[in-house]
Short mmCIF file of C-alpha atoms in Angstrom, two decimals:
data_model
loop_
_atom_site.label_atom_id
_atom_site.label_comp_id
_atom_site.label_asym_id
_atom_site.label_seq_id
_atom_site.Cartn_x
_atom_site.Cartn_y
_atom_site.Cartn_z
CA MET A 1 92.91 189.58 -79.52
CA ALA A 2 94.98 191.55 -82.01
CA GLN A 3 93.35 194.80 -80.82
CA GLN A 4 94.30 194.02 -77.23
CA GLN A 5 97.94 193.36 -78.20
CA ALA A 6 98.04 196.62 -80.15
CA ALA A 7 96.63 198.50 -77.16
CA ASP A 8 99.20 196.88 -74.84
CA SER A 9 102.09 197.77 -77.12
CA GLN A 10 100.83 201.35 -77.45
CA ALA A 11 100.57 201.66 -73.64
CA ALA A 12 104.07 200.26 -73.25
CA SER A 13 105.49 202.74 -75.76
CA THR A 14 103.90 205.73 -74.03
CA SER A 15 105.09 204.77 -70.53
CA SER A 16 108.60 205.69 -69.49
CA PRO A 17 111.12 202.88 -69.90
CA VAL A 18 112.81 203.64 -66.58
CA ALA A 19 110.75 203.06 -63.46
CA SER A 20 111.16 205.83 -60.94
CA SER A 21 111.71 205.09 -57.28
CA PRO A 22 108.96 205.79 -54.72
CA GLN A 23 111.13 208.57 -53.31
CA GLN A 24 111.16 210.32 -56.70
CA GLN A 25 107.40 209.86 -57.10
CA ALA A 26 106.62 211.49 -53.74
CA SER A 27 105.47 215.06 -53.84
CA PRO A 28 107.81 217.77 -52.54
CA SER A 29 105.45 218.44 -49.61
CA ALA A 30 105.61 214.76 -48.59
CA GLN A 31 109.40 214.89 -48.77
CA GLN A 32 109.44 217.97 -46.54
CA ARG A 33 107.12 216.33 -43.99
CA THR A 34 109.20 213.17 -43.72
CA GLY A 35 112.50 214.99 -43.96
CA THR A 36 113.69 212.84 -46.84
CA SER A 37 114.84 214.08 -50.14
CA PRO A 38 117.08 212.51 -52.73
CA SER A 39 119.89 214.85 -51.72
CA SER A 40 119.58 214.20 -47.96
CA THR A 41 120.35 210.49 -48.06
CA PRO A 42 123.85 209.76 -46.78
CA SER A 43 126.29 208.42 -49.28
CA SER A 44 128.36 205.44 -48.29
CA SER A 45 131.99 205.93 -49.02
CA PRO A 46 134.53 203.11 -48.72
CA GLY A 47 136.53 204.92 -46.06
CA SER A 48 133.66 205.63 -43.64
CA VAL A 49 133.52 202.72 -41.20
CA ALA A 50 131.79 203.23 -37.87
CA SER A 51 133.69 201.83 -34.92
CA THR A 52 133.02 201.38 -31.24
CA PRO A 53 134.77 203.98 -29.06
CA GLN A 54 137.72 202.62 -27.09
CA LYS A 55 136.19 203.68 -23.75
CA VAL A 56 133.13 201.56 -24.49
CA VAL A 57 135.26 198.58 -25.53
CA ASP A 58 137.28 198.81 -22.31
CA ARG A 59 134.08 199.00 -20.26
CA MET A 60 132.68 195.94 -22.07
CA PHE A 61 135.88 194.00 -21.46
CA LYS A 62 135.85 194.78 -17.73
CA ARG A 63 132.25 193.68 -17.40
CA MET A 64 132.87 190.52 -19.40
CA ILE A 65 135.84 189.57 -17.23
CA THR A 66 133.93 190.24 -14.02
CA CYS A 67 130.68 188.55 -15.01
CA ALA A 68 132.23 185.58 -16.81
CA ALA A 69 135.36 184.86 -14.77
CA LEU A 70 133.65 184.43 -11.41
CA PRO A 71 131.45 181.46 -12.41
CA VAL A 72 134.23 179.83 -14.46
CA VAL A 73 136.74 180.12 -11.62
CA LEU A 74 134.15 178.67 -9.26
CA GLY A 75 133.60 175.75 -11.65
CA LEU A 76 137.32 175.11 -11.96
CA GLY A 77 137.66 175.31 -8.18
CA LEU A 78 134.97 172.67 -7.73
CA LEU A 79 136.77 170.15 -9.96
CA PRO A 80 139.45 169.23 -7.36
CA VAL A 81 136.76 169.03 -4.69
CA PHE A 82 134.75 166.55 -6.74
CA TYR A 83 137.91 164.60 -7.57
CA TYR A 84 138.81 164.36 -3.89
CA LEU A 85 135.32 163.16 -2.98
CA LYS A 86 135.41 160.54 -5.74
CA SER A 87 138.91 159.33 -4.84
CA MET A 88 137.92 158.78 -1.21
CA ASP A 89 135.58 156.00 -2.38
CA GLU A 90 132.63 157.87 -1.07
CA GLU A 91 129.26 157.19 -2.60
CA PHE A 92 129.03 160.47 -4.43
CA PRO A 93 126.38 160.89 -7.13
CA MET A 94 127.86 162.03 -10.44
CA TRP A 95 124.79 164.04 -11.38
CA ILE A 96 125.83 166.63 -8.78
CA VAL A 97 129.13 167.09 -10.65
CA TYR A 98 127.38 167.41 -14.01
CA VAL A 99 124.78 169.86 -12.78
CA SER A 100 127.27 172.04 -10.91
CA GLN A 101 129.68 172.17 -13.86
CA ASN A 102 126.88 173.00 -16.30
CA LEU A 103 125.64 175.76 -14.02
CA THR A 104 129.07 177.32 -13.48
CA PHE A 105 130.31 177.16 -17.07
CA GLY A 106 126.86 178.10 -18.38
CA GLY A 107 126.94 181.03 -15.97
CA GLY A 108 130.23 182.08 -17.53
CA LEU A 109 128.64 182.07 -20.97
CA LEU A 110 125.73 184.12 -19.70
CA GLY A 111 128.23 186.45 -18.00
CA ILE A 112 129.91 187.17 -21.34
CA THR A 113 126.54 187.95 -22.90
CA TYR A 114 125.46 190.12 -19.98
CA GLY A 115 128.79 191.95 -19.96
CA ILE A 116 128.39 192.98 -23.58
CA LEU A 117 124.68 193.74 -23.65
CA SER A 118 124.51 195.68 -20.37
CA THR A 119 127.30 198.10 -21.23
CA SER A 120 126.31 201.65 -21.99
CA TRP A 121 127.38 202.70 -25.49
CA ASP A 122 127.74 206.32 -24.41
CA PRO A 123 131.49 207.05 -24.15
CA SER A 124 130.95 209.85 -21.62
CA ARG A 125 129.32 207.57 -19.00
#
């Protein structure tokens, strides 16, 4: 037992106290093949913040308004119609109101998502 502890302490004293990163352990030929080297990694400075180009933001906004406003306006337009039908003492099932409102306002939510995700991020398009 004492011999094993002595061997462990000797191995610990001969190994380097600072562990090197896998990038430093890679051979120079491996770094050339992958195109990575310690000097080629980008440094993050506090002033370098990537932003979305204004043309892309404007295009997203137009698509969001178009794809989201149409179903929402349709849903708001149906509210007076349903109110009129209910006030006329007609036998009108309420589930039709619930389903139509869920579909129109849910369509507006999907329109916002589609407007953002379908926009090209290339400012020149």
